[in-house]
PDB file of C-alpha atoms in Angstrom:
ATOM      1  CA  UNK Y  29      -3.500   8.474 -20.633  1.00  0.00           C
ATOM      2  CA  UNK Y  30      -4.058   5.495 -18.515  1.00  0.00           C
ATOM      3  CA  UNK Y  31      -7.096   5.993 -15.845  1.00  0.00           C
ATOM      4  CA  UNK Y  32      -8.546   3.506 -13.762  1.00  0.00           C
ATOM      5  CA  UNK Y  33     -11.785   3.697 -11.644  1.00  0.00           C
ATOM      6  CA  UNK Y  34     -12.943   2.045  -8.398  1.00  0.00           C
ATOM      7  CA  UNK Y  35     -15.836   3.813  -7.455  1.00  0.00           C
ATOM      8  CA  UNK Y  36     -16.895   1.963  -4.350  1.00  0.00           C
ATOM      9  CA  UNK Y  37     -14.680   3.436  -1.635  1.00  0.00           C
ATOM     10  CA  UNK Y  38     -15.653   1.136   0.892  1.00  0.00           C
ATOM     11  CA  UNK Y  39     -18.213  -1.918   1.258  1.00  0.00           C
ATOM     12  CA  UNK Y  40     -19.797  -3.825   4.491  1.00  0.00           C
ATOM     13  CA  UNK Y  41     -20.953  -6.461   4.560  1.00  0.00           C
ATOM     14  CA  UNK Y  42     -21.644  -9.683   6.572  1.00  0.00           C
ATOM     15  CA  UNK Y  43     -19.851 -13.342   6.299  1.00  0.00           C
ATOM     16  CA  UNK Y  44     -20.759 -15.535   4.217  1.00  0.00           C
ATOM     17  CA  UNK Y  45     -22.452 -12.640   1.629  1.00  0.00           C
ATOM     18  CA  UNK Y  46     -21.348 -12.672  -1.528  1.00  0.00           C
ATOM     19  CA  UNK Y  47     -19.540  -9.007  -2.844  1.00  0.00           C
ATOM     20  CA  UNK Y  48     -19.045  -7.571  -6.377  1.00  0.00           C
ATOM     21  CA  UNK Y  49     -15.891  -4.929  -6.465  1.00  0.00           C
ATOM     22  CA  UNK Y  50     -16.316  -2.427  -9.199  1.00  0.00           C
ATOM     23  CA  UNK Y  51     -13.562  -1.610 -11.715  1.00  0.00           C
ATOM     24  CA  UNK Y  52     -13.610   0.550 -14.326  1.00  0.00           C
ATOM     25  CA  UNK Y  53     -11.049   1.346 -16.939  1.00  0.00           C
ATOM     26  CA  UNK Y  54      -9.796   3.838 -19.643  1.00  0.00           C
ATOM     27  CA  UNK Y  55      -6.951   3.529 -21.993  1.00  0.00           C
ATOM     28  CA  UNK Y  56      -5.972   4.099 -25.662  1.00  0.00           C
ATOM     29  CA  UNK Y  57      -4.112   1.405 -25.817  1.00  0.00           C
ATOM     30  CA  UNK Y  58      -4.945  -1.522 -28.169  1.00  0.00           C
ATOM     31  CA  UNK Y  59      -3.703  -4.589 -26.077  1.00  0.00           C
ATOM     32  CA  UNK Y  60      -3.209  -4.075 -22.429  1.00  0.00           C
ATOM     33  CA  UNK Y  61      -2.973  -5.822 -18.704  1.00  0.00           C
ATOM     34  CA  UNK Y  62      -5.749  -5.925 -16.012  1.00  0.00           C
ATOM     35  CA  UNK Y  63      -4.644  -6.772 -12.676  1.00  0.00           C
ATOM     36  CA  UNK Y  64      -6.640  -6.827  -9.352  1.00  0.00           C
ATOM     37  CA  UNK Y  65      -4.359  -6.950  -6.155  1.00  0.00           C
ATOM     38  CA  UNK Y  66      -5.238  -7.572  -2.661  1.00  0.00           C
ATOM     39  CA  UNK Y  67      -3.799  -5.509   0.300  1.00  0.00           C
ATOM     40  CA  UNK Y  68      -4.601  -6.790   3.653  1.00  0.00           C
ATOM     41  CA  UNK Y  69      -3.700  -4.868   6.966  1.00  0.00           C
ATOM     42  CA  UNK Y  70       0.031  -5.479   7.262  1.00  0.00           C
ATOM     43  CA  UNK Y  71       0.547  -3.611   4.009  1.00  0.00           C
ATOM     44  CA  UNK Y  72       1.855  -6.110   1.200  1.00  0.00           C
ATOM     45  CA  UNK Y  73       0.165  -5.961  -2.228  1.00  0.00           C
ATOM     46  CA  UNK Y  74      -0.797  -9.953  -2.968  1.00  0.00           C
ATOM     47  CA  UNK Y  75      -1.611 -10.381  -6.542  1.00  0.00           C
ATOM     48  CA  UNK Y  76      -5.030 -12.115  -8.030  1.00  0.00           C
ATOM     49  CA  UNK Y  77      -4.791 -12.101 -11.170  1.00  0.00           C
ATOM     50  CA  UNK Y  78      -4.105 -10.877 -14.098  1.00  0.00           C
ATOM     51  CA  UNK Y  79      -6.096 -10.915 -17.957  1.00  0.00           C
ATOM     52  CA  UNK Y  80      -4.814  -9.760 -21.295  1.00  0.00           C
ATOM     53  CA  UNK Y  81      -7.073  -7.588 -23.125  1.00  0.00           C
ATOM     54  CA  UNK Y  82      -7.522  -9.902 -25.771  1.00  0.00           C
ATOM     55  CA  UNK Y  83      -9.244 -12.719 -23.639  1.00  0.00           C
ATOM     56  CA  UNK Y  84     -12.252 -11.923 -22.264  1.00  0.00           C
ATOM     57  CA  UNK Y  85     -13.202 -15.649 -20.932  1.00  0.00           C
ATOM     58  CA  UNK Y  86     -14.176 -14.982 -17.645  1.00  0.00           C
ATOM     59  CA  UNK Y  87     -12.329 -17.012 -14.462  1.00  0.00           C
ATOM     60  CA  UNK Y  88     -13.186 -18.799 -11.377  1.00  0.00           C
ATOM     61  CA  UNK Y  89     -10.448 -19.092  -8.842  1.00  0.00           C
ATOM     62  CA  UNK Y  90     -12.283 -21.122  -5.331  1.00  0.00           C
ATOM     63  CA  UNK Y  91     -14.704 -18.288  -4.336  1.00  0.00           C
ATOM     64  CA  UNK Y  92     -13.350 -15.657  -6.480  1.00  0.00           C
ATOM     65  CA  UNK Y  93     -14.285 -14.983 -10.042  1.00  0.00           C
ATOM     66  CA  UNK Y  94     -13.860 -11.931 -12.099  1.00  0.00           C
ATOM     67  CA  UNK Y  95     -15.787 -10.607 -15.222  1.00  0.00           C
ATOM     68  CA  UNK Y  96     -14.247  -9.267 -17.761  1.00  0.00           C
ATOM     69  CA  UNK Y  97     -16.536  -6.666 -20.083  1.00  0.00           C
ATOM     70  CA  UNK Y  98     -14.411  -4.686 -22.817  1.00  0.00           C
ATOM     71  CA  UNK Y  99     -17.836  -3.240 -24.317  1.00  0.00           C
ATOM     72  CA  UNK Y 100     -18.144  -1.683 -20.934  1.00  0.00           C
ATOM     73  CA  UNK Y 101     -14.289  -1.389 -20.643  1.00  0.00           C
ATOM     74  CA  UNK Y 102     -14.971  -2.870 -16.912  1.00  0.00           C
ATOM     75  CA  UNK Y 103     -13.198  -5.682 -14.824  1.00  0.00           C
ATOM     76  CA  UNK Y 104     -15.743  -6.254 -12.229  1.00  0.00           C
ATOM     77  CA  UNK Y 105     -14.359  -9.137  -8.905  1.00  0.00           C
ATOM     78  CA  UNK Y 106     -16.772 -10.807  -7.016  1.00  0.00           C
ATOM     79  CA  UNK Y 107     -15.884 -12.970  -3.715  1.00  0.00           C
ATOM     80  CA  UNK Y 108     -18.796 -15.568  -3.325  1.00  0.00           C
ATOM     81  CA  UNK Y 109     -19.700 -16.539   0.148  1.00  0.00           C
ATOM     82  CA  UNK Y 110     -17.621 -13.861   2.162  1.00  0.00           C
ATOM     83  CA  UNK Y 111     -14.957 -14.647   4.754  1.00  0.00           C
ATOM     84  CA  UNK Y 112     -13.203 -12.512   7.770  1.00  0.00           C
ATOM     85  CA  UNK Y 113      -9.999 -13.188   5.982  1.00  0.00           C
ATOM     86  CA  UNK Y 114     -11.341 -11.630   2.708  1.00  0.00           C
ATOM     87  CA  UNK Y 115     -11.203  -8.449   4.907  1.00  0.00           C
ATOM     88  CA  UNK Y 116      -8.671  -6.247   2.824  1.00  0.00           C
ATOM     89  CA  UNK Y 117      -8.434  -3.257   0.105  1.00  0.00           C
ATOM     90  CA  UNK Y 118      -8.594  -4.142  -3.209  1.00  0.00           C
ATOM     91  CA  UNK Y 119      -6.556  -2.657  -6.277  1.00  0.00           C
ATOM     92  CA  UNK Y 120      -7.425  -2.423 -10.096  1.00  0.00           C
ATOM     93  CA  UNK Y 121      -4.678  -1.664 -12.018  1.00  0.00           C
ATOM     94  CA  UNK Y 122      -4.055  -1.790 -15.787  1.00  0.00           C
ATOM     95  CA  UNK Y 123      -0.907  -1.552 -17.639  1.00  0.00           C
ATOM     96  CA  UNK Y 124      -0.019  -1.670 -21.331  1.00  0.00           C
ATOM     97  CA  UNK Y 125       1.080  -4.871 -22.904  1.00  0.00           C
ATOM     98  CA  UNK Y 126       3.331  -3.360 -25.074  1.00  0.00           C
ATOM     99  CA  UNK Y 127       5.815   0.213 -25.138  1.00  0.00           C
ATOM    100  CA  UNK Y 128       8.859  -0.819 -22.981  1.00  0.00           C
ATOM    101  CA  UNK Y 129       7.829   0.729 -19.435  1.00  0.00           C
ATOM    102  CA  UNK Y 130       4.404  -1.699 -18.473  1.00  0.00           C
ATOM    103  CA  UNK Y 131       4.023   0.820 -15.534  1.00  0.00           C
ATOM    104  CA  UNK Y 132       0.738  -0.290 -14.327  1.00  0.00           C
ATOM    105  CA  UNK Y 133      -1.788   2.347 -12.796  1.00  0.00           C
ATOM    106  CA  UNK Y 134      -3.678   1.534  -9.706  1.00  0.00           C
ATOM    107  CA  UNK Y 135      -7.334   2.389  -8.895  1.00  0.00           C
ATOM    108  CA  UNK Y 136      -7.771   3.930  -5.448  1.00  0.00           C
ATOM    109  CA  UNK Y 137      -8.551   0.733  -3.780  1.00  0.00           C
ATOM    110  CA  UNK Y 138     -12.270  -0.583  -2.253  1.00  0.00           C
ATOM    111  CA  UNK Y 139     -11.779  -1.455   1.702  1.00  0.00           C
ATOM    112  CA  UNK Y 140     -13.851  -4.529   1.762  1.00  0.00           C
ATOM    113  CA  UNK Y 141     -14.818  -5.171   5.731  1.00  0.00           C
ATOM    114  CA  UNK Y 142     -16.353  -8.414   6.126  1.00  0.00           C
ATOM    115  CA  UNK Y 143     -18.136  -8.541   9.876  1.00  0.00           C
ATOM    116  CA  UNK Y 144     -18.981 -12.156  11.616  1.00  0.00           C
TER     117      UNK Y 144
ATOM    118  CA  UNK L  26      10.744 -17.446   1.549  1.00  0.00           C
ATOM    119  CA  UNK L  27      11.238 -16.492  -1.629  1.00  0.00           C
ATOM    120  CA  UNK L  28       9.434 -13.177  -2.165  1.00  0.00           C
ATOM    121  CA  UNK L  29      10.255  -9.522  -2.398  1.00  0.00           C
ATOM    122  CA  UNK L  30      11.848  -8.089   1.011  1.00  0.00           C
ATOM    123  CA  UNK L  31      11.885  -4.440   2.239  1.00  0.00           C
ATOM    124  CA  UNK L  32      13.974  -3.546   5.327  1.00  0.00           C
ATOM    125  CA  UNK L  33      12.759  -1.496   7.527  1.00  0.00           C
ATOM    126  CA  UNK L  34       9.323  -2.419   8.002  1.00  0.00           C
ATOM    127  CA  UNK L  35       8.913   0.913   9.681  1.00  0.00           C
ATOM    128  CA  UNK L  36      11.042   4.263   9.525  1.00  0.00           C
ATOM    129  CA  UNK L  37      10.008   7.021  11.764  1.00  0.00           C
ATOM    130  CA  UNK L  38      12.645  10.150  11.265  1.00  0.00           C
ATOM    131  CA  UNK L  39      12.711  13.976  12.264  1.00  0.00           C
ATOM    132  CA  UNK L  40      12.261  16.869   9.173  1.00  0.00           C
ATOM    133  CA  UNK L  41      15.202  16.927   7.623  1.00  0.00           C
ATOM    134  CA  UNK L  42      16.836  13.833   8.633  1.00  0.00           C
ATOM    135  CA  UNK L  43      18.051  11.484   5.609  1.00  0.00           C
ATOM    136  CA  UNK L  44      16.316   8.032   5.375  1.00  0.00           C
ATOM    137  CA  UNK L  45      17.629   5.145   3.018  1.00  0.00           C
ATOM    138  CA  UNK L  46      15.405   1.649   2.383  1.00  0.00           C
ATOM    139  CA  UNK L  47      16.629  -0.960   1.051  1.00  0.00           C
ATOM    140  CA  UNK L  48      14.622  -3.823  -1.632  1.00  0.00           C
ATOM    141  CA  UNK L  49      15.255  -7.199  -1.901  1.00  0.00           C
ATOM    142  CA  UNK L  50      13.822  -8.911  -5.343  1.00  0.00           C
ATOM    143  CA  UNK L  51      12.703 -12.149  -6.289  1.00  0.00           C
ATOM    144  CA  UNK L  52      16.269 -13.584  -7.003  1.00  0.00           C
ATOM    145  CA  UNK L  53      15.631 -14.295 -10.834  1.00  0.00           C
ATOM    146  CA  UNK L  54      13.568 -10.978 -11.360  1.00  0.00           C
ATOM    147  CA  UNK L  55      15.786  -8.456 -13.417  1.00  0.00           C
ATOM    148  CA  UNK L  56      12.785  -5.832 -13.217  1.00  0.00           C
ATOM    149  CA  UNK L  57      12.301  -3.783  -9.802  1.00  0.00           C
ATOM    150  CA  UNK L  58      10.147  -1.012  -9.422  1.00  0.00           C
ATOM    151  CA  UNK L  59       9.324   1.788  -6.489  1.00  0.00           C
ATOM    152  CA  UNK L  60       6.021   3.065  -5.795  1.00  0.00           C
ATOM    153  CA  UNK L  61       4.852   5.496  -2.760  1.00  0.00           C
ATOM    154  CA  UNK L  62       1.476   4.907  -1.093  1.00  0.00           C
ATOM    155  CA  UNK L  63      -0.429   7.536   0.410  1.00  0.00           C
ATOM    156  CA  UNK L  64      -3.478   6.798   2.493  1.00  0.00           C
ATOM    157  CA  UNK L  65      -6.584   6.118   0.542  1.00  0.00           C
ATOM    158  CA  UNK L  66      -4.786   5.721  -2.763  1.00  0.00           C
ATOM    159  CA  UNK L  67      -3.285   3.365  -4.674  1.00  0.00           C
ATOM    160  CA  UNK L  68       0.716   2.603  -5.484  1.00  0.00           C
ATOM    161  CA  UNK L  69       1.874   5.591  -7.542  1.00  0.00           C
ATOM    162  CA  UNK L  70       5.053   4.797  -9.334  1.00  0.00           C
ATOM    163  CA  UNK L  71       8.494   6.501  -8.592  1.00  0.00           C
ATOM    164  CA  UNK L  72      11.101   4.800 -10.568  1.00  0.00           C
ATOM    165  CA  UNK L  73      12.027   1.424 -12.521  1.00  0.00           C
ATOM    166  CA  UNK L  74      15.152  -0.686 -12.986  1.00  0.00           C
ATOM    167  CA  UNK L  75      16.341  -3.347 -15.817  1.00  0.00           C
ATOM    168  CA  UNK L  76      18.919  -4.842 -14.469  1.00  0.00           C
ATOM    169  CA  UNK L  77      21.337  -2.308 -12.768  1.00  0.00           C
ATOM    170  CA  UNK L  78      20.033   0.604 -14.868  1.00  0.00           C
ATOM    171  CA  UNK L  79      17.386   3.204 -14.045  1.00  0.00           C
ATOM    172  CA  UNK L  80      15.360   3.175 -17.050  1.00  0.00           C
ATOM    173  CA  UNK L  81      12.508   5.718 -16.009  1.00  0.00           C
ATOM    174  CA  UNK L  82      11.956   8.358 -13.347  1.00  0.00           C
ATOM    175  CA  UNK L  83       8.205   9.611 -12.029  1.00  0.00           C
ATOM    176  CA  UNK L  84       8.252  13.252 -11.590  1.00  0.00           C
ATOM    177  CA  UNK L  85       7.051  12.430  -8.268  1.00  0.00           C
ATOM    178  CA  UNK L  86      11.035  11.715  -7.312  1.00  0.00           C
ATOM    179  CA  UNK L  87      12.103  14.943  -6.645  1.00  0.00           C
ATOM    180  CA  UNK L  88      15.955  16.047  -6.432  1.00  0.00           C
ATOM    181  CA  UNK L  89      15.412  14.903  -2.828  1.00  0.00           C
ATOM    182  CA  UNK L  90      15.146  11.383  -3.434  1.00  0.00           C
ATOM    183  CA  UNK L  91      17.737   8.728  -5.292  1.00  0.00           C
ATOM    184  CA  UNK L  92      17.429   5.161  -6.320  1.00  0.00           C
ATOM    185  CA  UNK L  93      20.319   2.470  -6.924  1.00  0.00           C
ATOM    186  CA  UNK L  94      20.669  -1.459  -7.889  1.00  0.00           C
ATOM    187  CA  UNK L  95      24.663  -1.220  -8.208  1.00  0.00           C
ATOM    188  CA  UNK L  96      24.420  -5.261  -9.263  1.00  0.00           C
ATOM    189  CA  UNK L  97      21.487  -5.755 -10.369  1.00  0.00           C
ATOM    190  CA  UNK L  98      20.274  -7.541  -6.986  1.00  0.00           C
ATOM    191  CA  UNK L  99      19.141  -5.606  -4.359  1.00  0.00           C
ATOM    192  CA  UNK L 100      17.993  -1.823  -4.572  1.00  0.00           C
ATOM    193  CA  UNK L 101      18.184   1.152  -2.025  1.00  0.00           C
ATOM    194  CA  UNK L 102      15.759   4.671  -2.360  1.00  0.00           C
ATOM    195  CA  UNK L 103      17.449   7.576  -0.238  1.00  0.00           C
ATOM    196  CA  UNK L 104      15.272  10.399   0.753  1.00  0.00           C
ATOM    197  CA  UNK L 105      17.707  13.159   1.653  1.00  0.00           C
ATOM    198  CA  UNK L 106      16.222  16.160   3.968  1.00  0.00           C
ATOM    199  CA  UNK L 107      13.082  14.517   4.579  1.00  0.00           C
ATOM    200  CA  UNK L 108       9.497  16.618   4.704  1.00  0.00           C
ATOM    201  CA  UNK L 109       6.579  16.028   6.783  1.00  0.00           C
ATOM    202  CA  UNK L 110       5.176  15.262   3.468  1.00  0.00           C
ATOM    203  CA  UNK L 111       7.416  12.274   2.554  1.00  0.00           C
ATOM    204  CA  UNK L 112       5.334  10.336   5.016  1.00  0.00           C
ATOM    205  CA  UNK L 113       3.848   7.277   3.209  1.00  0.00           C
ATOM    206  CA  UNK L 114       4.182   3.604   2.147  1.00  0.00           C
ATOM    207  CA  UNK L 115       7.108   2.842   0.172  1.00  0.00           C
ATOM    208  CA  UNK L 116       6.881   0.075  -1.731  1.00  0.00           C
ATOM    209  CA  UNK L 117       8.998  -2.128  -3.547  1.00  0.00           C
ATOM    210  CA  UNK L 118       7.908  -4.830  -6.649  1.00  0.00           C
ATOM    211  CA  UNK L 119       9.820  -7.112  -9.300  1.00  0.00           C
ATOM    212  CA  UNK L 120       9.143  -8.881 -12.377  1.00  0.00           C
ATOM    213  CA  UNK L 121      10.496 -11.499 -14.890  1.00  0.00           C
ATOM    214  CA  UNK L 122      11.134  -8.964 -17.734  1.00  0.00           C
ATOM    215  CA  UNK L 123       8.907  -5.872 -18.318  1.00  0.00           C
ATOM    216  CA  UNK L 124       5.748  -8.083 -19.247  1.00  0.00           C
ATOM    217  CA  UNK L 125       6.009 -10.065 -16.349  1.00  0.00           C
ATOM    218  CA  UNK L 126       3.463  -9.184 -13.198  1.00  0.00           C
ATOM    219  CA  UNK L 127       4.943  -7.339 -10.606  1.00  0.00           C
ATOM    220  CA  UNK L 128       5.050  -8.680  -7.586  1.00  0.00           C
ATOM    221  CA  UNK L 129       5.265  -6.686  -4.077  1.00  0.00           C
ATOM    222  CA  UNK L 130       7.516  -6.563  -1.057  1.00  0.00           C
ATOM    223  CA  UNK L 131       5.738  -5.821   2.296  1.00  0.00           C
ATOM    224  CA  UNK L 132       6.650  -2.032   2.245  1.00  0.00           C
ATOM    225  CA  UNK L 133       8.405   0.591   4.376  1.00  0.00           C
ATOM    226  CA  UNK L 134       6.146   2.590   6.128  1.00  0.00           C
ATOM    227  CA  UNK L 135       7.570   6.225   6.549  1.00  0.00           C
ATOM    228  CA  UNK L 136       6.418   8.687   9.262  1.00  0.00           C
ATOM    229  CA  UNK L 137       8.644  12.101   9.133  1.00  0.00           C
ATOM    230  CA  UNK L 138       7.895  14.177  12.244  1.00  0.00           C
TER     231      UNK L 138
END
């Protein structure tokens, strides 16, 4: 079974402060998909990014990066100099890269609130 | 704009009423998937489609509720005799093939009174 863990429920903070959002995973699967989605007020699910288990090279995407641990079995995203806009919940999900279905499972979701 | 489309936006019904929503995909996407959001969770999957067939069911979808992609395009979910419980996001997501990422429509929003 397939378990995904976003501890933080919700975070503060002020603009222009950089954030780390907590994700923590569980699987049996050998080779699987780590997603992080973004789901602002008006509902749609935006997608990040995505990372196959078998590259753990970290990425920087404009203020975003994420960091990849599978010793720790954790896919931690960090927004660096906070904006209004960033404002949103936030969904880990991981899915299996292999077996037909790739039904991803979703974290609960950290509301990020970013105040001017 | 070439993204995933849900119509309605918003759905507000009486118990019991039925309730069908309809799913655009991404136009070369032959993958389309149905999830229901609650608040304070995350998407929890109902059903999947390759193509026009209905390849896996969640045991969330009870007898109540029925999906269909008759050409492989478009999809509609039907929630027959509705429950105050039904009340939730309903969202909608396609990919290129079953390794693709899924990518999300804006979501019906249900309210049953």
């Amino acid at each position: 079974a397939q378990k995904v863990t976003q501890a933080q429920t919700e975070i503060s903070v002020v603009e222009k402060e950089d954030v780390t959002l907590d994700c923590v995973y569980e699987t049996r699967d050998t080779t699987y998909y780590l997603f992080w989605y973004k789901q602002p007020p008006s509902g749609e699910l935006v997608f990040l990014i995505r990372r196959n288990s078998f590259d753990e090279q970290n990425e920087i995407s404009g203020r975003y990066s994420w960091n990849f641990q599978k010793s720790t079995s954790s896919f931690n995203f960090t927004i660096t100099a906070s904006q209004v806009v960033d404002s949103a919940v936030y969904f880990c999900a991981l899915r299996p890269a292999s077996g037909g279905s790739y039904i991803p499972t979703f974290g609960r979701g950290t509301s990020l609130i970013v105040h001017p | 704009d070439t993204g995933v489309s849900q119509d309605p936006r918003h759905k507000i019904t009486k118990r019991g009423q039925n309730v069908t929503f309809r799913c655009d995909p991404i136009s070369e996407h032959n993958r389309l998937y149905w999830y229901r959001q609650t608040l304070g969770q995350g998407p929890e999957f109902l059903t999947y489609f390759q193509n026009e067939a209905q390849l896996e069911k969640s045991r969330l979808l009870s007898d109540r509720f029925s999906a269909e992609r008759p050409k492989g395009s478009f999809s509609t979910l039907e929630i027959q005799r509705t429950e105050q419980g039904d009340s939730a996001m309903y969202l909608c997501a396609s990919s290129l093939g079953g390794s693709g990422t899924q990518y999300f429509g804006p979501g019906t929003r249900l309210l049953v009174l």
